[in-house]
Structures are given as C-alpha cells and as structure tokens.
GROMACS .gro file of C-alpha atoms in nm:
model
  142
    1MET     CA    1  -0.216   1.235  -0.448
    2LEU     CA    2   0.042   1.090  -0.212
    3ARG     CA    3   0.388   0.950  -0.271
    4ASN     CA    4   0.478   0.585  -0.226
    5ILE     CA    5   0.115   0.479  -0.177
    6PRO     CA    6  -0.039   0.266  -0.450
    7PRO     CA    7  -0.314   0.470  -0.621
    8LEU     CA    8  -0.536   0.160  -0.603
    9LEU     CA    9  -0.574   0.227  -0.229
   10SER     CA   10  -0.879   0.453  -0.216
   11PRO     CA   11  -0.924   0.715   0.059
   12ASP     CA   12  -1.180   0.487   0.230
   13LEU     CA   13  -0.946   0.188   0.218
   14LEU     CA   14  -0.648   0.391   0.342
   15TYR     CA   15  -0.857   0.524   0.630
   16THR     CA   16  -0.969   0.172   0.719
   17LEU     CA   17  -0.618   0.026   0.707
   18ARG     CA   18  -0.493   0.307   0.932
   19ALA     CA   19  -0.782   0.258   1.177
   20MET     CA   20  -0.717  -0.116   1.212
   21GLY     CA   21  -0.520  -0.229   1.515
   22HIS     CA   22  -0.290  -0.523   1.578
   23GLY     CA   23  -0.482  -0.847   1.532
   24ASP     CA   24  -0.767  -0.692   1.335
   25GLU     CA   25  -0.851  -0.873   1.012
   26ILE     CA   26  -0.934  -0.756   0.662
   27VAL     CA   27  -1.096  -0.968   0.392
   28ILE     CA   28  -1.001  -0.920   0.028
   29ALA     CA   29  -1.283  -1.090  -0.160
   30ASP     CA   30  -1.367  -1.195  -0.512
   31ALA     CA   31  -1.669  -1.076  -0.712
   32ASN     CA   32  -1.883  -1.373  -0.597
   33PHE     CA   33  -1.827  -1.323  -0.223
   34PRO     CA   34  -2.127  -1.201  -0.017
   35GLY     CA   35  -1.935  -0.891   0.089
   36SER     CA   36  -2.228  -0.657   0.147
   37SER     CA   37  -2.445  -0.902   0.341
   38ILE     CA   38  -2.201  -1.089   0.564
   39GLY     CA   39  -2.156  -0.823   0.830
   40PRO     CA   40  -1.860  -0.582   0.832
   41THR     CA   41  -1.835  -0.265   0.627
   42CYS     CA   42  -1.775  -0.345   0.262
   43ILE     CA   43  -1.544  -0.126   0.053
   44ARG     CA   44  -1.586  -0.172  -0.321
   45ALA     CA   45  -1.287  -0.215  -0.554
   46ASP     CA   46  -1.473  -0.354  -0.855
   47GLY     CA   47  -1.213  -0.243  -1.110
   48SER     CA   48  -0.931  -0.436  -0.944
   49THR     CA   49  -0.841  -0.800  -0.895
   50ALA     CA   50  -0.791  -0.952  -0.552
   51SER     CA   51  -0.421  -0.994  -0.632
   52GLU     CA   52  -0.383  -0.625  -0.714
   53VAL     CA   53  -0.556  -0.524  -0.391
   54LEU     CA   54  -0.352  -0.776  -0.188
   55GLN     CA   55  -0.027  -0.637  -0.326
   56ALA     CA   56  -0.130  -0.278  -0.257
   57VAL     CA   57  -0.249  -0.356   0.097
   58LEU     CA   58   0.071  -0.540   0.185
   59THR     CA   59   0.280  -0.239   0.082
   60VAL     CA   60   0.134  -0.043   0.375
   61MET     CA   61   0.010  -0.307   0.623
   62PRO     CA   62   0.226  -0.560   0.808
   63LEU     CA   63   0.115  -0.920   0.852
   64ASP     CA   64   0.091  -1.041   1.210
   65SER     CA   65   0.408  -1.230   1.303
   66PHE     CA   66   0.271  -1.356   1.637
   67VAL     CA   67   0.020  -1.606   1.493
   68PRO     CA   68   0.074  -1.916   1.278
   69ASP     CA   69  -0.198  -1.816   1.029
   70PRO     CA   70  -0.189  -1.444   0.937
   71ALA     CA   71  -0.324  -1.524   0.589
   72LEU     CA   72  -0.623  -1.753   0.533
   73THR     CA   73  -0.806  -1.860   0.219
   74MET     CA   74  -1.119  -2.063   0.151
   75GLN     CA   75  -1.082  -2.435   0.077
   76VAL     CA   76  -1.220  -2.568  -0.248
   77VAL     CA   77  -1.555  -2.733  -0.178
   78GLY     CA   78  -1.515  -3.108  -0.213
   79ASP     CA   79  -1.134  -3.093  -0.246
   80ALA     CA   80  -0.972  -2.930   0.058
   81GLU     CA   81  -0.622  -3.010  -0.073
   82ALA     CA   82  -0.667  -2.826  -0.405
   83ILE     CA   83  -0.481  -2.497  -0.448
   84PRO     CA   84  -0.670  -2.261  -0.679
   85GLU     CA   85  -0.482  -2.035  -0.921
   86ALA     CA   86  -0.575  -1.726  -0.718
   87VAL     CA   87  -0.427  -1.876  -0.399
   88THR     CA   88  -0.102  -1.963  -0.577
   89ASP     CA   89  -0.086  -1.600  -0.689
   90PHE     CA   90  -0.162  -1.477  -0.334
   91GLN     CA   91   0.126  -1.682  -0.192
   92ARG     CA   92   0.367  -1.541  -0.451
   93ILE     CA   93   0.262  -1.187  -0.359
   94ILE     CA   94   0.293  -1.253   0.015
   95ASP     CA   95   0.639  -1.403  -0.037
   96GLN     CA   96   0.753  -1.101  -0.242
   97VAL     CA   97   0.580  -0.808  -0.068
   98ALA     CA   98   0.491  -0.891   0.294
   99ASP     CA   99   0.730  -0.782   0.565
  100ASN     CA  100   0.654  -1.109   0.748
  101PRO     CA  101   0.592  -1.366   0.472
  102ALA     CA  102   0.399  -1.668   0.590
  103PRO     CA  103   0.247  -1.975   0.429
  104ILE     CA  104  -0.122  -1.932   0.355
  105GLN     CA  105  -0.350  -2.156   0.560
  106SER     CA  106  -0.704  -2.248   0.457
  107LEU     CA  107  -1.047  -2.279   0.614
  108GLU     CA  108  -1.355  -2.476   0.514
  109ARG     CA  109  -1.602  -2.257   0.322
  110PHE     CA  110  -1.849  -2.188   0.604
  111ALA     CA  111  -1.572  -2.145   0.862
  112PHE     CA  112  -1.421  -1.886   0.626
  113TYR     CA  113  -1.756  -1.704   0.609
  114GLU     CA  114  -1.781  -1.704   0.989
  115ARG     CA  115  -1.430  -1.564   1.023
  116ALA     CA  116  -1.502  -1.301   0.757
  117ALA     CA  117  -1.816  -1.192   0.941
  118ASP     CA  118  -1.595  -1.094   1.236
  119ALA     CA  119  -1.342  -0.902   1.024
  120PHE     CA  120  -1.279  -0.529   1.055
  121THR     CA  121  -1.379  -0.477   0.691
  122ILE     CA  122  -1.423  -0.649   0.357
  123VAL     CA  123  -1.281  -0.524   0.029
  124GLN     CA  124  -1.498  -0.655  -0.254
  125THR     CA  125  -1.293  -0.672  -0.573
  126GLY     CA  126  -1.383  -0.751  -0.931
  127GLU     CA  127  -1.182  -1.075  -0.909
  128ARG     CA  128  -1.337  -1.335  -1.141
  129ARG     CA  129  -1.117  -1.633  -1.047
  130LEU     CA  130  -1.296  -1.872  -0.815
  131TYR     CA  131  -1.174  -1.886  -0.454
  132GLY     CA  132  -1.008  -1.545  -0.490
  133ASN     CA  133  -1.065  -1.461  -0.122
  134ILE     CA  134  -0.811  -1.402   0.153
  135ILE     CA  135  -0.823  -1.288   0.515
  136LEU     CA  136  -0.520  -1.097   0.648
  137LYS     CA  137  -0.441  -1.034   1.015
  138LYS     CA  138  -0.270  -0.700   1.077
  139GLY     CA  139   0.062  -0.702   1.257
  140VAL     CA  140   0.248  -0.433   1.446
  141ILE     CA  141   0.457  -0.149   1.311
  142VAL     CA  142   0.800  -0.143   1.474
   0.00000   0.00000   0.00000
C-alpha cells in the first residue's frame, strides 16, 4: 500500500504511467473497445468505470499544456455534435482534477482507433456507457 495514490491504480498501471514520457498517450477505454487487438499493451480494469480510472490517472499524471487537444474522445457515429453522458462526465473530472484542465476535443471513430493504436498503452475498463473512451496526452512535471 502507498499513501496518496488511489488504490484503483494497479501496480501495472502505476508502472506504465511512470514509464510514459512527455507527449505519450494513454487510452482509457470502455468495455466495448477493441483494447486487446488494436496494438498497444492493454491493462485490464474490468471492475472500474472509465470515469473512475480517469479520475485516478489524473491525480498522478499531468495533462500536456503545450497542445490544444490533450484529451480526445470518439465522436458519436452519425452525429458528430452529440455529447454522450460519459464525455460530459469526463469533462467534469478534467475540470476538477487535472492540473491543466482543457476542453475535450473529439475524433471521428476510425481516426480515434488509429490514434489509439499509436498510444503508449490502453486501459480497458468495465465502462458500460457507450462512447466511454478517452485519450490523454501526458504533460511535464515541473
């Protein structure tokens, strides 16, 4: 056990977050996301929601303040302007927890998959809400 680290952050996830460098990206994905087949290492967090994992990750990882889009979600297919419940929740968490809060930007579904395939890692959660996926770009520790 460690102090001031959310217990939801497993040893594998803590190791990964520490190994990431500035500009590396992590995907927090819902239960429907193709986390194991898309490319990067997939860390399982089946007992947690994407919102819970996002909040825990942002307590230890800074968002990149040098880019306009440090947080990206997947657009709703057929309605790019729609904002799913999970994304509204993600924005609230970013606004409250992130050291560099930023508005979430979105990508078309297949562009999101391509970006996720180049990420450092994917955390596959048990999130059941549709479009409960977010890509975070790691910032610097000052």
